[in-house]
Short mmCIF file of C-alpha atoms in Angstrom, two decimals:
data_model
loop_
_atom_site.label_atom_id
_atom_site.label_comp_id
_atom_site.label_asym_id
_atom_site.label_seq_id
_atom_site.Cartn_x
_atom_site.Cartn_y
_atom_site.Cartn_z
CA MET S 10 42.19 -11.54 66.61
CA PRO S 11 41.04 -9.82 69.77
CA ALA S 12 38.41 -11.80 71.53
CA ARG S 13 34.70 -10.98 70.33
CA HIS S 14 33.21 -11.73 73.86
CA ALA S 15 32.27 -8.86 76.05
CA ARG S 16 34.78 -7.42 78.54
CA ALA S 17 34.73 -8.51 82.26
CA ARG S 18 31.85 -6.68 83.58
CA LEU S 19 33.11 -3.90 85.64
CA PRO S 20 30.96 -3.08 89.01
CA GLU S 21 28.55 -0.31 89.21
CA ILE S 22 28.50 0.66 85.43
CA ALA S 23 25.35 2.22 83.83
CA ALA S 24 26.03 2.15 80.04
CA VAL S 25 24.15 4.49 77.66
CA LEU S 26 24.84 3.35 74.02
CA LEU S 27 23.65 5.68 71.55
CA LEU S 28 23.49 4.17 68.06
CA ALA S 29 21.95 6.09 65.10
CA ALA S 30 18.05 6.55 66.14
CA GLY S 31 18.05 5.18 69.43
CA CYS S 32 19.68 3.20 72.25
CA ALA S 33 19.56 -0.54 73.41
CA GLY S 34 17.25 -3.03 74.59
CA PRO S 35 13.55 -3.77 74.92
CA ASP S 36 11.01 -0.93 74.30
CA THR S 37 10.11 1.64 76.64
CA PRO S 38 7.02 0.76 78.44
CA ALA S 39 4.44 3.11 77.66
CA PRO S 40 3.29 5.84 80.72
CA GLY S 41 0.51 3.87 82.60
CA SER S 42 0.97 0.42 81.41
CA PRO S 43 1.52 -2.54 83.79
CA ASP S 44 5.35 -2.59 82.78
CA ALA S 45 5.89 0.91 83.76
CA GLU S 46 3.77 0.68 87.11
CA THR S 47 5.97 -2.32 88.02
CA SER S 48 9.42 -0.81 86.90
CA GLN S 49 9.06 1.97 89.41
CA PRO S 50 12.09 1.86 92.10
CA ALA S 51 10.65 -0.19 95.19
CA GLY S 52 11.86 2.58 97.66
CA GLY S 53 9.54 5.23 96.65
CA GLY S 54 8.57 6.11 92.98
CA PRO S 55 10.72 8.08 90.57
CA SER S 56 12.24 10.41 92.82
CA ALA S 57 13.99 7.44 94.79
CA ARG S 58 17.74 7.73 94.32
CA ALA S 59 20.68 5.10 94.79
CA ALA S 60 22.81 5.24 97.95
CA THR S 61 25.88 4.83 95.53
CA PRO S 62 25.66 7.15 92.15
CA PRO S 63 26.14 4.79 89.21
CA ASN S 64 29.00 5.31 87.11
CA ILE S 65 27.88 6.57 83.55
CA VAL S 66 29.43 5.41 80.09
CA VAL S 67 27.91 7.19 77.02
CA ILE S 68 29.18 5.42 73.52
CA LEU S 69 28.58 7.34 70.53
CA ALA S 70 29.06 6.07 67.06
CA ASP S 71 29.20 8.32 64.15
CA ASP S 72 27.19 7.60 61.09
CA LEU S 73 26.25 3.86 61.92
CA GLY S 74 23.16 2.77 60.40
CA TYR S 75 20.09 1.99 62.14
CA GLY S 76 20.14 -1.67 60.76
CA ASP S 77 23.68 -2.40 60.80
CA ILE S 78 23.64 -3.96 64.14
CA GLY S 79 22.17 -7.58 65.07
CA ALA S 80 19.59 -5.93 67.66
CA TYR S 81 18.17 -3.98 64.51
CA GLY S 82 18.15 -6.68 62.25
CA ALA S 83 21.82 -6.82 60.57
CA LYS S 84 22.53 -10.18 59.49
CA ARG S 85 25.98 -9.66 57.61
CA ILE S 86 27.61 -7.67 60.42
CA ARG S 87 28.44 -8.93 63.65
CA THR S 88 27.66 -7.18 66.62
CA PRO S 89 27.51 -9.67 70.00
CA ASN S 90 28.42 -7.08 72.49
CA ILE S 91 26.11 -4.48 71.29
CA ASP S 92 23.23 -6.70 70.85
CA ARG S 93 23.86 -8.04 74.77
CA LEU S 94 23.62 -4.43 75.61
CA ALA S 95 20.55 -4.13 73.59
CA ALA S 96 18.80 -7.21 75.43
CA ALA S 97 19.66 -6.02 78.88
CA GLY S 98 18.56 -2.59 78.76
CA LEU S 99 16.16 -0.19 76.97
CA ARG S 100 15.88 0.79 73.38
CA PHE S 101 14.48 3.92 72.86
CA THR S 102 13.13 3.42 69.29
CA GLN S 103 11.16 6.66 68.88
CA GLY S 104 14.15 8.62 69.67
CA TYR S 105 15.53 11.12 67.55
CA ALA S 106 18.67 13.18 67.10
CA SER S 107 18.42 16.77 67.56
CA ALA S 108 19.80 17.47 63.71
CA ASN S 109 21.06 15.25 60.65
CA VAL S 110 24.74 16.01 60.80
CA CYS S 111 27.32 16.01 63.19
CA SER S 112 28.01 19.30 65.11
CA PRO S 113 24.46 20.06 65.58
CA SER S 114 23.36 16.60 66.78
CA ARG S 115 26.28 16.76 69.24
CA ALA S 116 25.60 19.91 70.51
CA GLY S 117 21.88 18.88 71.26
CA LEU S 118 22.98 15.79 72.79
CA MET S 119 25.75 17.51 74.86
CA THR S 120 23.68 20.32 76.33
CA GLY S 121 20.10 18.82 75.97
CA ARG S 122 18.74 21.87 74.14
CA TYR S 123 17.96 22.38 70.36
CA ALA S 124 21.19 23.11 68.61
CA ILE S 125 19.90 26.63 67.32
CA ARG S 126 20.10 27.62 71.05
CA SER S 127 23.92 27.39 70.92
CA GLY S 128 24.40 28.76 67.44
CA LEU S 129 25.43 25.48 65.95
CA ALA S 130 21.81 24.62 64.37
CA PHE S 131 22.71 24.57 60.54
CA LYS S 132 25.88 23.19 59.65
CA VAL S 133 28.82 21.50 60.59
CA VAL S 134 31.92 23.02 62.29
CA ASP S 135 34.69 22.85 59.70
CA ALA S 136 38.43 23.44 59.34
CA GLY S 137 38.10 27.06 59.05
CA SER S 138 35.23 27.77 61.46
CA THR S 139 36.04 29.96 64.37
CA HIS S 140 32.80 29.39 66.26
CA GLY S 141 31.57 26.35 68.53
CA LEU S 142 30.06 25.50 71.27
CA PRO S 143 29.98 28.48 73.82
CA GLU S 144 31.70 28.27 76.95
CA ALA S 145 28.44 29.77 78.50
CA GLU S 146 26.29 26.36 77.81
CA GLU S 147 25.93 23.89 80.42
CA THR S 148 26.76 20.42 79.23
CA LEU S 149 26.06 16.79 80.53
CA GLY S 150 29.89 16.93 81.60
CA GLU S 151 29.15 20.12 84.24
CA LEU S 152 26.01 18.52 85.36
CA VAL S 153 27.37 15.33 86.47
CA LYS S 154 31.18 16.99 87.72
CA ARG S 155 28.75 19.22 90.10
CA GLU S 156 27.60 15.68 91.87
CA GLY S 157 31.24 14.73 92.31
CA TYR S 158 32.04 12.77 89.22
CA ARG S 159 35.28 12.36 87.46
CA THR S 160 34.53 12.90 83.64
CA LEU S 161 36.57 11.85 80.50
CA TYR S 162 35.78 12.56 76.88
CA VAL S 163 37.28 10.36 74.61
CA GLY S 164 37.09 10.53 70.47
CA LYS S 165 35.46 12.95 68.22
CA TRP S 166 34.25 16.25 69.64
CA HIS S 167 33.47 18.34 66.68
CA LEU S 168 31.79 20.99 68.59
CA GLY S 169 34.69 23.55 67.95
CA ASN S 170 38.54 23.80 67.26
CA PHE S 171 39.69 26.38 69.67
CA PRO S 172 40.76 25.90 73.34
CA GLU S 173 37.36 27.61 74.34
CA HIS S 174 35.16 25.24 72.64
CA LEU S 175 36.73 22.03 73.85
CA PRO S 176 35.98 19.21 76.44
CA LEU S 177 38.34 20.71 79.03
CA LYS S 178 36.44 23.98 79.12
CA HIS S 179 32.93 22.08 79.08
CA GLY S 180 32.95 19.66 82.29
CA PHE S 181 35.42 17.15 81.28
CA ASP S 182 38.29 16.58 83.38
CA GLU S 183 40.36 14.98 80.98
CA PHE S 184 40.24 14.81 76.90
CA PHE S 185 41.72 12.15 74.25
CA GLY S 186 40.36 12.64 71.05
CA ALA S 187 40.06 14.47 68.06
CA PRO S 188 38.53 17.90 67.78
CA ALA S 189 37.57 17.77 64.25
CA SER S 190 35.94 15.50 61.91
CA ASN S 191 38.27 12.72 60.31
CA ASP S 192 37.66 14.07 56.60
CA MET S 193 38.90 17.42 57.53
CA PRO S 194 42.55 18.58 56.53
CA ASN S 195 42.70 19.66 60.49
CA PHE S 196 42.30 16.31 61.98
CA ALA S 197 44.37 15.72 64.58
CA LEU S 198 44.61 13.68 67.97
CA TYR S 199 45.04 15.58 71.40
CA ASP S 200 45.79 14.45 74.88
CA GLY S 201 44.06 17.27 76.80
CA ASP S 202 45.44 20.48 75.04
CA VAL S 203 48.75 18.69 73.73
CA LEU S 204 48.70 17.86 70.38
CA VAL S 205 49.84 14.11 70.06
CA GLU S 206 49.60 13.29 66.49
CA GLN S 207 49.23 14.84 63.04
CA PRO S 208 48.57 13.17 60.37
CA VAL S 209 47.01 10.55 62.52
CA ASP S 210 47.06 6.79 61.86
CA GLN S 211 43.33 6.37 61.54
CA SER S 212 43.74 2.74 61.60
CA THR S 213 44.67 2.65 65.33
CA LEU S 214 42.00 5.10 66.55
CA THR S 215 39.14 2.61 67.68
CA ARG S 216 41.92 0.69 69.82
CA ARG S 217 43.47 3.67 71.03
CA TYR S 218 40.12 5.30 72.42
CA THR S 219 39.23 1.84 73.97
CA ASP S 220 42.71 1.70 75.85
CA ARG S 221 42.16 5.24 77.18
CA ALA S 222 38.54 4.60 78.15
CA MET S 223 39.50 1.45 79.78
CA ARG S 224 42.37 3.00 81.84
CA PHE S 225 40.17 5.71 83.15
CA ILE S 226 37.71 3.27 84.41
CA ALA S 227 40.52 1.04 85.99
CA GLU S 228 42.12 4.51 87.79
CA ASN S 229 38.70 5.66 89.06
CA SER S 230 37.40 2.39 90.41
CA ASP S 231 36.77 4.03 93.81
CA ALA S 232 34.67 7.16 92.82
CA PRO S 233 31.70 7.82 90.65
CA PHE S 234 32.73 8.60 87.05
CA MET S 235 31.26 9.61 83.57
CA LEU S 236 33.05 8.47 80.36
CA PHE S 237 31.82 9.55 76.98
CA LEU S 238 33.52 7.44 74.37
CA ALA S 239 32.60 9.11 71.07
CA HIS S 240 33.99 6.63 68.40
CA THR S 241 35.27 8.29 64.95
CA PHE S 242 33.94 5.52 63.00
CA PRO S 243 32.02 4.37 60.65
CA HIS S 244 32.26 7.94 59.65
CA ILE S 245 34.19 7.99 56.55
CA PRO S 246 37.08 7.66 55.35
CA LEU S 247 36.99 4.32 56.87
CA TYR S 248 39.79 2.66 58.70
CA ALA S 249 40.10 -0.69 60.69
CA SER S 250 42.94 -2.19 62.65
CA GLY S 251 45.03 -5.06 61.20
CA GLU S 252 43.12 -7.43 63.32
CA PHE S 253 39.63 -6.53 62.03
CA LEU S 254 40.51 -5.49 58.31
CA GLY S 255 38.95 -7.78 55.62
CA LYS S 256 37.68 -10.20 58.62
CA SER S 257 33.76 -9.25 58.55
CA GLY S 258 32.83 -10.34 55.02
CA ALA S 259 30.87 -7.13 54.69
CA GLY S 260 33.78 -4.95 53.40
CA LEU S 261 35.53 -2.20 55.13
CA TYR S 262 32.35 -0.69 56.63
CA GLY S 263 31.45 -4.14 58.18
CA ASP S 264 35.15 -4.26 59.34
CA THR S 265 34.89 -1.02 61.33
CA VAL S 266 31.50 -1.52 62.97
CA GLU S 267 32.81 -4.94 64.02
CA GLU S 268 35.86 -3.49 65.47
CA LEU S 269 33.53 -0.96 67.30
CA ASP S 270 31.63 -3.76 68.66
CA TRP S 271 34.87 -5.45 70.09
CA SER S 272 35.62 -1.95 71.74
#
């Protein structure tokens, strides 16, 4: 079984872990509180900028229950690496997704706008959909790319099935993942705009996403980068690799979450 301890710390990485209702770490200090005042940058307040741009890693889990990680009280499922991020960072416990289903919530996260403004407010993009995230929408990928960042999107996209809707048209230099949800008949794995696999061996997805993400980090150690790692699981149907299958003691769901934590 792969080691469950954290991977070696990589320099200059700012990790953002998006899990159900929030991120990880101590609660955000209230404005005006002593904690908030002492947390300001020493060099001149909120507008002070780091001399070296930080690398950015966004990790998005699909359908992960709020209470299914140790940082939020889980007892049966072991998530030591996620819990370590929680202890070292901030938990936005009053944060909410912009919608309660896949495509609208992803549109809100990617653009910082209500999903209705991009035409994705009311339902998921299904296998027969011809609509998706409009190319004119400005995304997180485009914002950081203008600042000189290299960008990679790995994993589930679910913001459109056609080339004009996919990550390569929305600020990402590279894409390795699936345009659709894993419960849809058009579920397929792409590398850029090249079809890699269909049908997909879903038991390998978490490991393959992780391997591609780590390769990108290694290849861009000398320049600022943003990695957006959007895991397919624990959205149903559930799959886990042989190393984790049946090992959690919490069923297949627990197996997938523990493999996610390993990633």
